[in-house]
Coordinates of C-alpha atoms (C1' of nucleotides) in Angstrom, one line a residue:
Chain A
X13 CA 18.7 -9.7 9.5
X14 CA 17.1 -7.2 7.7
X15 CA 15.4 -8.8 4.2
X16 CA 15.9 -7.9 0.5
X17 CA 12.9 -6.6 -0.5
X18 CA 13.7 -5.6 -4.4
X19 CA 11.6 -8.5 -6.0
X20 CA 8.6 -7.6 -4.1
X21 CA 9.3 -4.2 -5.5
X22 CA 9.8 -5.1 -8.4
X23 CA 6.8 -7.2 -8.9
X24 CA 4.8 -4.3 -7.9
X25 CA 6.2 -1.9 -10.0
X26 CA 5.9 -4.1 -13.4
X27 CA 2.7 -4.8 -12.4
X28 CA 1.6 -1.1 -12.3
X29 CA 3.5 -0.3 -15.3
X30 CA 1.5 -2.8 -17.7
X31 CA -1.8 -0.8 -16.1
X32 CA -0.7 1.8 -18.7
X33 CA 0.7 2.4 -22.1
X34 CA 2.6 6.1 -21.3
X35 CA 5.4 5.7 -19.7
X36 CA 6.4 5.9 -15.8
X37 CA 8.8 8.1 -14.5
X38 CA 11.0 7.1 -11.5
X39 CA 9.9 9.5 -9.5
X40 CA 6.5 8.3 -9.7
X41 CA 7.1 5.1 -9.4
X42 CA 9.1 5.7 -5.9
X43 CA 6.1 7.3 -4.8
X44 CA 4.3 3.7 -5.4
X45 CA 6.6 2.5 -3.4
X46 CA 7.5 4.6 -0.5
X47 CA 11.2 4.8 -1.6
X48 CA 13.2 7.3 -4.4
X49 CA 13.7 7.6 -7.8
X50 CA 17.6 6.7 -7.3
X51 CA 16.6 3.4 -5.8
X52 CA 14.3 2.6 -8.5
X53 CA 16.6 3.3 -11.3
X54 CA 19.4 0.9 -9.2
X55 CA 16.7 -2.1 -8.8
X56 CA 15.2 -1.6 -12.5
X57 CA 18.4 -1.7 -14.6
X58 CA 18.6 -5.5 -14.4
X59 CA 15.0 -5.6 -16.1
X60 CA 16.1 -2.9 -18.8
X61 CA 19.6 -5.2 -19.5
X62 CA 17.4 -8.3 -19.8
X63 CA 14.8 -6.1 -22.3
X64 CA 12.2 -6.7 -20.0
X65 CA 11.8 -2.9 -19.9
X66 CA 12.7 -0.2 -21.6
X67 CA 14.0 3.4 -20.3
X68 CA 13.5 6.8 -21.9
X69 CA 14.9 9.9 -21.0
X70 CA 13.9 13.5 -21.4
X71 CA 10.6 14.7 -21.5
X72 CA 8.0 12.6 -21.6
X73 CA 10.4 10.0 -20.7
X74 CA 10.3 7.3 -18.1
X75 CA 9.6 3.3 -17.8
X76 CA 8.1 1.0 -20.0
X77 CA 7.4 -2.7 -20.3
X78 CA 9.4 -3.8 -23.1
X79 CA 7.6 -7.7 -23.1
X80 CA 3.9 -8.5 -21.8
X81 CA 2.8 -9.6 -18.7
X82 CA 2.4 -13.4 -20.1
X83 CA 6.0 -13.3 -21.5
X84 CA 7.8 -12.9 -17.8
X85 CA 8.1 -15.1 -14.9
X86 CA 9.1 -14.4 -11.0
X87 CA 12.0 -16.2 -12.2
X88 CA 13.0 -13.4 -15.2
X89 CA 12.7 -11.1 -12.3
X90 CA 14.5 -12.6 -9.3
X91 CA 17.9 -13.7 -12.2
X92 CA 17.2 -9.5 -13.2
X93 CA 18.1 -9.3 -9.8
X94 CA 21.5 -11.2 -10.0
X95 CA 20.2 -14.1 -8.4
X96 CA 20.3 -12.5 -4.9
X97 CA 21.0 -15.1 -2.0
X98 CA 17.1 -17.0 -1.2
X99 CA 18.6 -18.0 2.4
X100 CA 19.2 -16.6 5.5
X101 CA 21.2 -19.0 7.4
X102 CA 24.7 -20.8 5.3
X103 CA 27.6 -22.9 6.2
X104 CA 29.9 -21.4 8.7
X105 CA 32.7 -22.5 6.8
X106 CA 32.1 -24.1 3.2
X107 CA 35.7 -26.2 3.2
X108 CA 35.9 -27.2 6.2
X109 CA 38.9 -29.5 7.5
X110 CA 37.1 -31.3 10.2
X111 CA 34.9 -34.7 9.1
X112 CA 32.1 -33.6 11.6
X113 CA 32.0 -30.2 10.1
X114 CA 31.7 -32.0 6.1
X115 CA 29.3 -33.9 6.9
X116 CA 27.2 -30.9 8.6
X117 CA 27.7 -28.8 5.3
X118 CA 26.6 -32.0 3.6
X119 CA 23.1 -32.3 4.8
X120 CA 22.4 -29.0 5.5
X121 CA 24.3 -27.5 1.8
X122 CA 21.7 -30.7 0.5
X123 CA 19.0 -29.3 2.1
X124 CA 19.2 -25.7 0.9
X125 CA 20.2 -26.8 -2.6
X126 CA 16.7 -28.7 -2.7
X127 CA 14.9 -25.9 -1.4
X128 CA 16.6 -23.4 -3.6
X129 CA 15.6 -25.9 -7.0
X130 CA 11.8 -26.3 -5.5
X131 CA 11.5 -22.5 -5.0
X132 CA 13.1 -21.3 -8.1
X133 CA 10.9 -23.9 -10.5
X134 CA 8.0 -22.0 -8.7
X135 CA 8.8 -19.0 -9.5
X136 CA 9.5 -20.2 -13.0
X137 CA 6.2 -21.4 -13.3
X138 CA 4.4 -17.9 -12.1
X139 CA 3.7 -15.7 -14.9
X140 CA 3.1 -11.6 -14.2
X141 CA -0.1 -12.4 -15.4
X142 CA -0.9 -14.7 -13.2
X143 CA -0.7 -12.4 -10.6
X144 CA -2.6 -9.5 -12.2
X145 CA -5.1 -12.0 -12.6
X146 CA -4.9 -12.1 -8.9
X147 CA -5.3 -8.4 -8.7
X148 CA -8.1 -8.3 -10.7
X149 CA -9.9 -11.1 -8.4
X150 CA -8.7 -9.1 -5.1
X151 CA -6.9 -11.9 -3.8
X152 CA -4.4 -11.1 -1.2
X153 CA -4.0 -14.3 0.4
X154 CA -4.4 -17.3 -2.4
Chain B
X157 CA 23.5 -10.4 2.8
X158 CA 25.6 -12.1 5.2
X159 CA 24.0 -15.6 6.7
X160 CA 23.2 -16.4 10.1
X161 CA 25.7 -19.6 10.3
X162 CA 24.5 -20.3 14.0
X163 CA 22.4 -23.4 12.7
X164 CA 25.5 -24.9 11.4
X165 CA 27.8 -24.3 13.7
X166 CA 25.4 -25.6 16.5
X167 CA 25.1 -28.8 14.3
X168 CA 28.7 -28.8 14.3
X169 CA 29.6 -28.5 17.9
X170 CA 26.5 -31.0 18.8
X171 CA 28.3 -33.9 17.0
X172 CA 31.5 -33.0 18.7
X173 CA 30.0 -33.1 21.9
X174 CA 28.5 -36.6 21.6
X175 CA 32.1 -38.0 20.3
X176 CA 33.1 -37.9 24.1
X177 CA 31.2 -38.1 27.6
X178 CA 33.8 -35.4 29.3
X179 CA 32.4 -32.0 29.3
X180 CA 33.5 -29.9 26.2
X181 CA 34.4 -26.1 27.9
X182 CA 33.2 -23.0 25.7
X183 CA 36.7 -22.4 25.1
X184 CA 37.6 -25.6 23.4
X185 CA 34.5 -25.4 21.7
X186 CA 35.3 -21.9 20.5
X187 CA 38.4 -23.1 19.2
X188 CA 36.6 -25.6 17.0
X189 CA 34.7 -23.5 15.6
X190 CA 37.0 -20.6 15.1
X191 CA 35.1 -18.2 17.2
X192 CA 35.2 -17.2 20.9
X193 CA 33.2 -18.6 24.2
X194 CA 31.5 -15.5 24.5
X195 CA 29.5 -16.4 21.2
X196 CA 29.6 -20.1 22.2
X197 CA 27.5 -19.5 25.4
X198 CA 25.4 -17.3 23.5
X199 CA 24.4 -19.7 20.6
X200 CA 24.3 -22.9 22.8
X201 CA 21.8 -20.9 25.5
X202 CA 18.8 -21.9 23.7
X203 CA 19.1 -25.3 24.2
X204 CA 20.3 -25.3 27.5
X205 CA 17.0 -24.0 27.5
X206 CA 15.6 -26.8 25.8
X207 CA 17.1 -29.3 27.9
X208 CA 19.4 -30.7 24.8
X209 CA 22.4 -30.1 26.7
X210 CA 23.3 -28.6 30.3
X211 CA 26.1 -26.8 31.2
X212 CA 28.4 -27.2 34.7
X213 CA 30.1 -24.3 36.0
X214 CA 33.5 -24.4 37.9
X215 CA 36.8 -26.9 37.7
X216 CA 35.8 -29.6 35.4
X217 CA 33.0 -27.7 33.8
X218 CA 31.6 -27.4 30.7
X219 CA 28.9 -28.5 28.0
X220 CA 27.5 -31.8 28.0
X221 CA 24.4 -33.4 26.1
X222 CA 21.4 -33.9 28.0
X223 CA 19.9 -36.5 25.1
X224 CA 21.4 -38.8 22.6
X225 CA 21.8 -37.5 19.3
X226 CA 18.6 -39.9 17.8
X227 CA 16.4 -38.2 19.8
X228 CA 17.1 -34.6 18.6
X229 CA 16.3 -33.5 15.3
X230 CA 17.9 -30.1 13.0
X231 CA 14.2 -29.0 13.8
X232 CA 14.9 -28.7 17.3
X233 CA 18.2 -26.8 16.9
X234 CA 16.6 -24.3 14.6
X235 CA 14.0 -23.7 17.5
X236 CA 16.4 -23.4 20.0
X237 CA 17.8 -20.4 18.0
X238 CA 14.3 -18.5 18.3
X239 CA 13.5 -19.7 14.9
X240 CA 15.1 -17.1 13.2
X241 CA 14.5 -15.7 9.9
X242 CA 15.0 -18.5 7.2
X243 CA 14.9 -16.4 3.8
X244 CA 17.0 -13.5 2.7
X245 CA 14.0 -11.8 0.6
X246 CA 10.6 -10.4 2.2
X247 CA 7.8 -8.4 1.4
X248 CA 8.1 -4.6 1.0
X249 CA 5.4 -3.5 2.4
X250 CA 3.4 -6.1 4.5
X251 CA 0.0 -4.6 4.9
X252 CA -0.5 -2.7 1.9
X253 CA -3.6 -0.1 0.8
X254 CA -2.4 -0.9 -3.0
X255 CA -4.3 -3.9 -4.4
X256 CA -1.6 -4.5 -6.9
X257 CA 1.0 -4.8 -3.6
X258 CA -1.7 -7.1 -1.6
X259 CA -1.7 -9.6 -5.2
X260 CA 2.0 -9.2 -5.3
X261 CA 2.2 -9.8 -1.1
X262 CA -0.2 -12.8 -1.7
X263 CA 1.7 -14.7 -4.4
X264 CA 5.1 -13.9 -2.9
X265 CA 3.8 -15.0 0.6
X266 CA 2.5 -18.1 -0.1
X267 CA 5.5 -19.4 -1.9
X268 CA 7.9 -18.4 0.7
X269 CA 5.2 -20.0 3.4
X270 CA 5.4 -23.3 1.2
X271 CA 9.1 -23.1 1.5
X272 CA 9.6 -22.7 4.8
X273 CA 7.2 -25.4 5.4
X274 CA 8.7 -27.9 3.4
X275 CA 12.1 -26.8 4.5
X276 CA 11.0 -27.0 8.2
X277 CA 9.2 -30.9 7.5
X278 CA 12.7 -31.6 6.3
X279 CA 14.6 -30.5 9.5
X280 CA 11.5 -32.4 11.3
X281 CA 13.1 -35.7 9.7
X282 CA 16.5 -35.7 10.3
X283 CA 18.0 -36.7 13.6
X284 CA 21.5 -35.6 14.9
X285 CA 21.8 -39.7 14.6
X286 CA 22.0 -39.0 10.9
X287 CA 24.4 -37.0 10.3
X288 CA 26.9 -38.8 12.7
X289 CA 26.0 -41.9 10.4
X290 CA 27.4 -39.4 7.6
X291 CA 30.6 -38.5 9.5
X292 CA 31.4 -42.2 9.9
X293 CA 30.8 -42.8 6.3
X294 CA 33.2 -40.2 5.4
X295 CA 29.9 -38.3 3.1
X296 CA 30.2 -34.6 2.7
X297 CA 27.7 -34.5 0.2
X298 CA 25.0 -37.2 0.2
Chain C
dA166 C1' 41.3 -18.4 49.2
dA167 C1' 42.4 -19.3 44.5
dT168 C1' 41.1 -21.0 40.2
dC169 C1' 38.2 -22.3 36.7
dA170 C1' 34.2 -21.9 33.7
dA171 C1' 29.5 -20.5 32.7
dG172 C1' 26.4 -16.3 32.6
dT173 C1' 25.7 -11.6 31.3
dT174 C1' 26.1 -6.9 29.8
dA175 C1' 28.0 -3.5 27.0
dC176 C1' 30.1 -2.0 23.1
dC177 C1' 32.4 -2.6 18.6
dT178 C1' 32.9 -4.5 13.7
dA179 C1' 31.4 -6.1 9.2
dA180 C1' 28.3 -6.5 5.3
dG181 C1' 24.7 -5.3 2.4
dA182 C1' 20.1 -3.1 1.3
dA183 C1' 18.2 1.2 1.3
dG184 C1' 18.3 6.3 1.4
dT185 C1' 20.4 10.6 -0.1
dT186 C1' 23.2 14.0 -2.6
dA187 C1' 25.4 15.4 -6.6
dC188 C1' 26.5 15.5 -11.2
dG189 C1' 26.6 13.9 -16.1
dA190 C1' 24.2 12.6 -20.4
dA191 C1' 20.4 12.4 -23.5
dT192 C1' 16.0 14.0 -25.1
dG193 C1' 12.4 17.1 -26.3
dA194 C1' 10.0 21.7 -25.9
dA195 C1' 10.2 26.7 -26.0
Chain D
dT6 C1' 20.1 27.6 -28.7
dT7 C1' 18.5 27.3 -24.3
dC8 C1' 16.3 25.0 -20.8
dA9 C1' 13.6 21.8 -18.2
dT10 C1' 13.0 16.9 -17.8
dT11 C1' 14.5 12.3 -16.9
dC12 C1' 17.6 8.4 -16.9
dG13 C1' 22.5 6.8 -15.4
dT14 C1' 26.0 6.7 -11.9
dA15 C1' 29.1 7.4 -8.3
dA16 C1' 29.9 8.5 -3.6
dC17 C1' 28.4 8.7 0.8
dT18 C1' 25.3 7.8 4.8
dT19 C1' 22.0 5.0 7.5
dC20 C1' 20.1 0.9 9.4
dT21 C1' 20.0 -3.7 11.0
dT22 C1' 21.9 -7.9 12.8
dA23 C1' 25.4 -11.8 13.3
dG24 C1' 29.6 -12.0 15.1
dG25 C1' 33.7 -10.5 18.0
dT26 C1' 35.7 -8.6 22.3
dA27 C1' 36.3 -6.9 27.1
dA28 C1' 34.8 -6.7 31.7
dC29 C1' 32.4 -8.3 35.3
dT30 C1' 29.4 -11.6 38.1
dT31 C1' 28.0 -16.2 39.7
dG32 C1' 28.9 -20.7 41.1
dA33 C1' 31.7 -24.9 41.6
dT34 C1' 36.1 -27.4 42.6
dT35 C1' 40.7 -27.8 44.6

DNA sequence: AATCAAGTTACCTAAGAAGTTACGAATGAA
DNA sequence: TTCATTCGTAACTTCTTAGGTAACTTGATT
């Protein structure tokens, strides 16, 4: 199955954005990443509902960061998002009839729900700085 | 994104299949699950691969396990799907030029690497046994 | 031989992220 | 005012992959 990529996008794009205090147009930001200004605009509006960024249009218009780097976690950014599904594989059926079948969506709905919990305290515990500080050290691989 | 439920509905037809010692036909298994034998054959052929179960063709044919449930674990089923994909977000771009992108591609790939291993050591620890043990105690969520 | 069932190929369907086109609305410069 | 710029949206297409379906082959039993 073909992966959401719109918080790694994302990330990106905030990241470059705090670089600089004039604002960033769409456009230019799609060239950053490879992709269009409409698709930018789609994946940036939950940011500029949550007031994590700030859009201005007209001339000399564009994106800005409406809160610092310190002041937003992977987590602001993935819920900006909707809370996209995290996993690739689900229950076949969630209300299932069949005993066997319950008790599969038991341990494996368990399972997920742990992993979901573990993954999303990460990602509230990761700041944007944090990873410009990462940036500014040249790590790629931590 | 719609989930691969293959994991889960293996799981599912597993237990079934160790509730009797006859041989379960794709059909009747199809039937359990709601689907057709043409996807039955083609989500149980990894483990036939795997030696977990064996399959008889002809009068009286059908699926059979080839091991008792205590000595197969989730892990095993997962692998026996090709290990496929087990989060719905990725990176963008996986071998960036941009520094910013490598930082962000860093972070975001070693949490989803934690994940998946902590995820995986999970599946590693629970047997087929186990979840049968949840069936007879009528749990559908431990 | 006839029947049953797995094995396999080929093609279709569904769902959602991503790409594209088109247009409207707001802002600032000439 | 007029016009270029830029965001905001809607509508449509494209791409990918699990899942569904049909048709056929292979092998075993009666």
């Amino acid at each position: 199955m073909r992966q959401d990529t719109r918080l790694s996008r994302l990330l990106h794009v905030l990241l470059h954005m705090a670089e600089t205090d004039a604002p960033l147009t769409s456009e230019r930001i799609a060239a950053m990443l490879g992709s269009n200004p409409v698709v930018v605009r789609r994946i940036m509006a939950g940011l500029r509902e949550g007031g994590f960024v700030a859009a201005e249009r007209g001339h000399g218009g564009g994106w800005r960061l409406a809160r610092p780097l310190e002041a937003m976690t992977l987590l602001d950014v993935y819920r900006s998002l909707d809370e996209p599904e995290l996993f690739a594989f689900g229950l076949s059926n969630p209300a299932p009839d069949c005993l066997v079948e319950r008790a599969v969506n038991g341990v494996l709905g368990a399972e997920v729900a742990a992993a979901r919990e573990s993954l999303l305290a990460r990602f509230a515990d990761i700041r944007l700085s944090d990873v410009r500080q990462d940036v500014a050290l040249g790590r790629d691989r931590p």
